[in-house]
Coordinates of C-alpha atoms in Angstrom, one line a residue:
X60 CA 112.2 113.1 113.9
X61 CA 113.4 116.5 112.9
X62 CA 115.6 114.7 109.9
X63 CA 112.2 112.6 108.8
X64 CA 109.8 115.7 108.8
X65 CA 112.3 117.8 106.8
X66 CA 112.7 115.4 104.3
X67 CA 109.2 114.6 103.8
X68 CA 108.6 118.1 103.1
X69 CA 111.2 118.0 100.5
X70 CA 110.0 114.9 98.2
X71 CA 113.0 114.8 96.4
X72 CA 115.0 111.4 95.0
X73 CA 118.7 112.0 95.8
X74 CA 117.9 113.1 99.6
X75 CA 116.3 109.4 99.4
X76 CA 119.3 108.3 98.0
X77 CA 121.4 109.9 100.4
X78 CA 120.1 108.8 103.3
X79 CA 119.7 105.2 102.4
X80 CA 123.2 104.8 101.6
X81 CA 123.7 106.3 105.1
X82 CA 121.7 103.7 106.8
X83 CA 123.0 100.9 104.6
X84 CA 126.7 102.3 105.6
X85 CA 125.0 101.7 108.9
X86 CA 124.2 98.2 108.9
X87 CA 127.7 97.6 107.2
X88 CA 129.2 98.6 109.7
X89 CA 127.2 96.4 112.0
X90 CA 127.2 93.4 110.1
X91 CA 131.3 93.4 109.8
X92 CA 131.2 94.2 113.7
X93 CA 129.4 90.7 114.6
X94 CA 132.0 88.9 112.7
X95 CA 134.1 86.8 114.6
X96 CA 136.3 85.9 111.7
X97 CA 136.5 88.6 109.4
X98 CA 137.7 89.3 106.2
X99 CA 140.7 91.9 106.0
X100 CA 140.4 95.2 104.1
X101 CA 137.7 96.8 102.3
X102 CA 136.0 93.3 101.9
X103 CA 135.4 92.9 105.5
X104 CA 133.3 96.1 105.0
X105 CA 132.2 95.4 101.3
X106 CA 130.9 91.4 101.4
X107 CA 128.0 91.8 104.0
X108 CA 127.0 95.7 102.8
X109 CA 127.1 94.5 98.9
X110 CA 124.5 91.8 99.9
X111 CA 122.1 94.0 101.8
X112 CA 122.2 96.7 98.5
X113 CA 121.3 94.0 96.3
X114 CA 118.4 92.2 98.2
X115 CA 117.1 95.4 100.7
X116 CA 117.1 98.0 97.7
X117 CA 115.6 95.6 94.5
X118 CA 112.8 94.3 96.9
X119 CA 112.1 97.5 98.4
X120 CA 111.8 99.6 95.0
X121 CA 109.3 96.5 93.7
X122 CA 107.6 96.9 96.6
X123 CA 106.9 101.0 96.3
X124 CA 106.8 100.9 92.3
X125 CA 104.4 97.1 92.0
X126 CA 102.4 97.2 96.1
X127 CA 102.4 100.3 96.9
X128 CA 102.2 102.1 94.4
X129 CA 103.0 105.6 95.9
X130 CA 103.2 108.6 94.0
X131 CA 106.3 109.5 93.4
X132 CA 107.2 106.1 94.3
X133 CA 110.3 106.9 96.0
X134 CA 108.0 108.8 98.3
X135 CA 110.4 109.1 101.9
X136 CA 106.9 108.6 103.4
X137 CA 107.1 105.3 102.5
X138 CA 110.5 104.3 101.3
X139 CA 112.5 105.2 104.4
X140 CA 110.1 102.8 106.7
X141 CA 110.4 100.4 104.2
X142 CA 113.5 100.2 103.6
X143 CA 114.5 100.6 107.4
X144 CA 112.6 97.3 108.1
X145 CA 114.2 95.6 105.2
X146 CA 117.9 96.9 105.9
X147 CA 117.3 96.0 110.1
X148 CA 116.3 92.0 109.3
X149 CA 118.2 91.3 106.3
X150 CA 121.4 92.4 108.3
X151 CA 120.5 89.9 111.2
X152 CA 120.1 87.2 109.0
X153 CA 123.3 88.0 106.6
X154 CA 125.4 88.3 109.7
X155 CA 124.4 85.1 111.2
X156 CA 125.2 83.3 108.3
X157 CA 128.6 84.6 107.5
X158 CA 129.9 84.1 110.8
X159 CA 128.6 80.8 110.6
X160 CA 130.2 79.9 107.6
X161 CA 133.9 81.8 108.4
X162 CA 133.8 80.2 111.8
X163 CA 132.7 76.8 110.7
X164 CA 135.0 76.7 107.7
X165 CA 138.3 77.5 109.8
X166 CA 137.1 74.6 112.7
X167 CA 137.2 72.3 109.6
X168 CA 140.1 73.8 108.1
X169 CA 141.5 70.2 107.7
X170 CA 138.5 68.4 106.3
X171 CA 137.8 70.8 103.4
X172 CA 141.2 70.9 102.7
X173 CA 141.2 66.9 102.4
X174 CA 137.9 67.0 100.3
X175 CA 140.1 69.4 97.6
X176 CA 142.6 67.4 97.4
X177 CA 140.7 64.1 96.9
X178 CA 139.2 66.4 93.8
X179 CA 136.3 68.0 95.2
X180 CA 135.9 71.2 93.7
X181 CA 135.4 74.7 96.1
X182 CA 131.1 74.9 96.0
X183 CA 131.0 71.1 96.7
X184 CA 134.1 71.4 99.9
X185 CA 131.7 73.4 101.5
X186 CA 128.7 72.4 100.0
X187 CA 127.3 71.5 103.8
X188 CA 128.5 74.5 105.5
X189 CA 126.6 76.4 103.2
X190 CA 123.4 75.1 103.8
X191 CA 123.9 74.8 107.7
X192 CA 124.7 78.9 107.1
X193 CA 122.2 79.3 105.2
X194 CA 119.8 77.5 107.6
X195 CA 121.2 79.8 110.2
X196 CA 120.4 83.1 108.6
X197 CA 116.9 82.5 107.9
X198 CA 116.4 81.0 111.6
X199 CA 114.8 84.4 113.2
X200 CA 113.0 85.4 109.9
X201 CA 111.1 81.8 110.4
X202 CA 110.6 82.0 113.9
X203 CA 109.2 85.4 113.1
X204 CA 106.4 84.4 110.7
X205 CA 105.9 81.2 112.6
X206 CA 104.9 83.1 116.2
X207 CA 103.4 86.4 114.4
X208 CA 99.9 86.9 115.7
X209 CA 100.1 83.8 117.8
X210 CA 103.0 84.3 120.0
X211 CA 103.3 87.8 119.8
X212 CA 102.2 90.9 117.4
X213 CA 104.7 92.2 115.1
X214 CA 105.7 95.7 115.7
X215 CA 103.7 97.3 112.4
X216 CA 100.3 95.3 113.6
X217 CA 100.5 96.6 117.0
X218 CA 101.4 100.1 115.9
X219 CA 98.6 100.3 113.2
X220 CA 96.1 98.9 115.8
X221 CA 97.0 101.6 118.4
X222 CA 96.1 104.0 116.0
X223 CA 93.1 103.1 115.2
X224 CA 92.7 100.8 112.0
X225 CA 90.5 97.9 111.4
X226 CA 92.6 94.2 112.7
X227 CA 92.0 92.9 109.5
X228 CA 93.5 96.0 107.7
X229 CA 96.6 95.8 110.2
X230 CA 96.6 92.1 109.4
X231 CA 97.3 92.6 105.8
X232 CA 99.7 94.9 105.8
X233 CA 101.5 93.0 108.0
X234 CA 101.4 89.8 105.8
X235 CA 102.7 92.1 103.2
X236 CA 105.7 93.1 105.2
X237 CA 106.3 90.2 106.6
X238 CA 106.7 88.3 103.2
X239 CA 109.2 91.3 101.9
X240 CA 111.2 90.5 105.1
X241 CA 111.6 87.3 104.3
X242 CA 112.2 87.5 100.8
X243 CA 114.9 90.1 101.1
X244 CA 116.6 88.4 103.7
X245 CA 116.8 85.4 101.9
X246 CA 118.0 87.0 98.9
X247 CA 120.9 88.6 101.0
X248 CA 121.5 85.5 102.8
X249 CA 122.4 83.9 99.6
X250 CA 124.3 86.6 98.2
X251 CA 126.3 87.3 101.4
X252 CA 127.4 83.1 101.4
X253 CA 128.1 83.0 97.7
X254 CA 130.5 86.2 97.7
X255 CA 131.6 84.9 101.6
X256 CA 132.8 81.3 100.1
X257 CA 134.2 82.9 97.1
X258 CA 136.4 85.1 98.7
X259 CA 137.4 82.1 101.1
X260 CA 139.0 80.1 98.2
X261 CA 141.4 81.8 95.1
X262 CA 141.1 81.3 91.6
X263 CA 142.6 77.9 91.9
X264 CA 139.9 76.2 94.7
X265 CA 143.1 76.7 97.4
X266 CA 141.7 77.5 100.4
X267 CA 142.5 80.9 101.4
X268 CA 141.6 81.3 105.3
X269 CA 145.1 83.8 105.3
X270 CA 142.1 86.4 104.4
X271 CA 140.5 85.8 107.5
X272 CA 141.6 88.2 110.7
X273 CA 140.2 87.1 114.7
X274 CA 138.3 90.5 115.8

């Protein structure tokens, strides 16, 4: 709290900066930590953290600079929250569906290996265990939009209701936040397989699971 209330007295871009590159170092750290079957090196580290950059910071300074329209728009006011929701489900869902796809692809060592060498290229080896870790990262974003304001009421709702505002005012911003969830999540997801199945395989489609160390 102390943190938040100085730096919204000091509206200033690289404090921004500087502490969302601590909270994406953050969720990093978390996302290599779920890992099962992790990459060794800086790439254990680098593979999950790159995705969330990408997909949590390009939807979340569209959001401020096209929705929100704050003035400045890297106003901590509302970029940290923002961002902070963005960072927290988009790690979920790109740690989900790397351990999915590093765990699935060293139980079926054998059969991709057999698809490569009947001439299957990498992307089409694993063509399935992509989608099934796809699938599996976007589970508990889906879930989440499918029970929100029937099964339960998402945190921001709730909050904005205990405070005061209109339902249908809550409502909306909620919808809002929900569908940057979702799209940032799915845009990490994506990115986090890609690089993931890339760096599982070498320049010559030989599978590569050597780069893989049991946590």
């Amino acid at each position: 709290g102390l943190v938040l209330r100085a730096l919204f007295a000091n509206v200033q871009l690289p404090w921004v900066v500087l502490i969302g590159l601590i909270m994406l170092a953050a969720a990093g750290r978390e996302v290599m930590a779920r890992q099962k079957r992790r990459f060794s090196g800086w790439w254990g580290f680098g593979v999950g953290s790159g995705s969330m950059f990408i997909s949590s910071f390009a939807v979340t300074m569209l959001a401020l600079i096209v929705v929100v329209g704050a003035q400045p728009w890297y106003h901590p006011q509302y970029a940290i929250p923002l961002l902070g929701m963005l960072l927290g489900n988009t790690m979920n869902g790109i740690a989900l569906s790397m351990n999915h796809l590093t765990q699935t692809a060293w139980q079926q060592r054998s059969i991709i290996e057999q698809r490569l060498m009947l001439g299957q290229t990498r992307d089409e080896a694993i063509a399935d265990i992509r989608g099934d870790s796809m699938r599996t990262g976007m589970i508990p974003i889906i879930n989440a939009m499918a029970a929100a304001g029937i099964v339960s009421l998402p945190g921001m709702m709730t909050g904005q209701i205990l405070a005061g505002s209109p339902p249908t005012e809550a409502v909306k911003y909620q919808v809002l936040i929900m569908f940057l969830i979702a799209v940032g999540t799915g845009f990490g997801t994506i990115a986090a397989i890609w690089a993931t199945s890339r760096r599982l395989f070498d320049h010559r489609h030989r599978l590569r699971l050597d780069r893989l160390k049991l946590t």
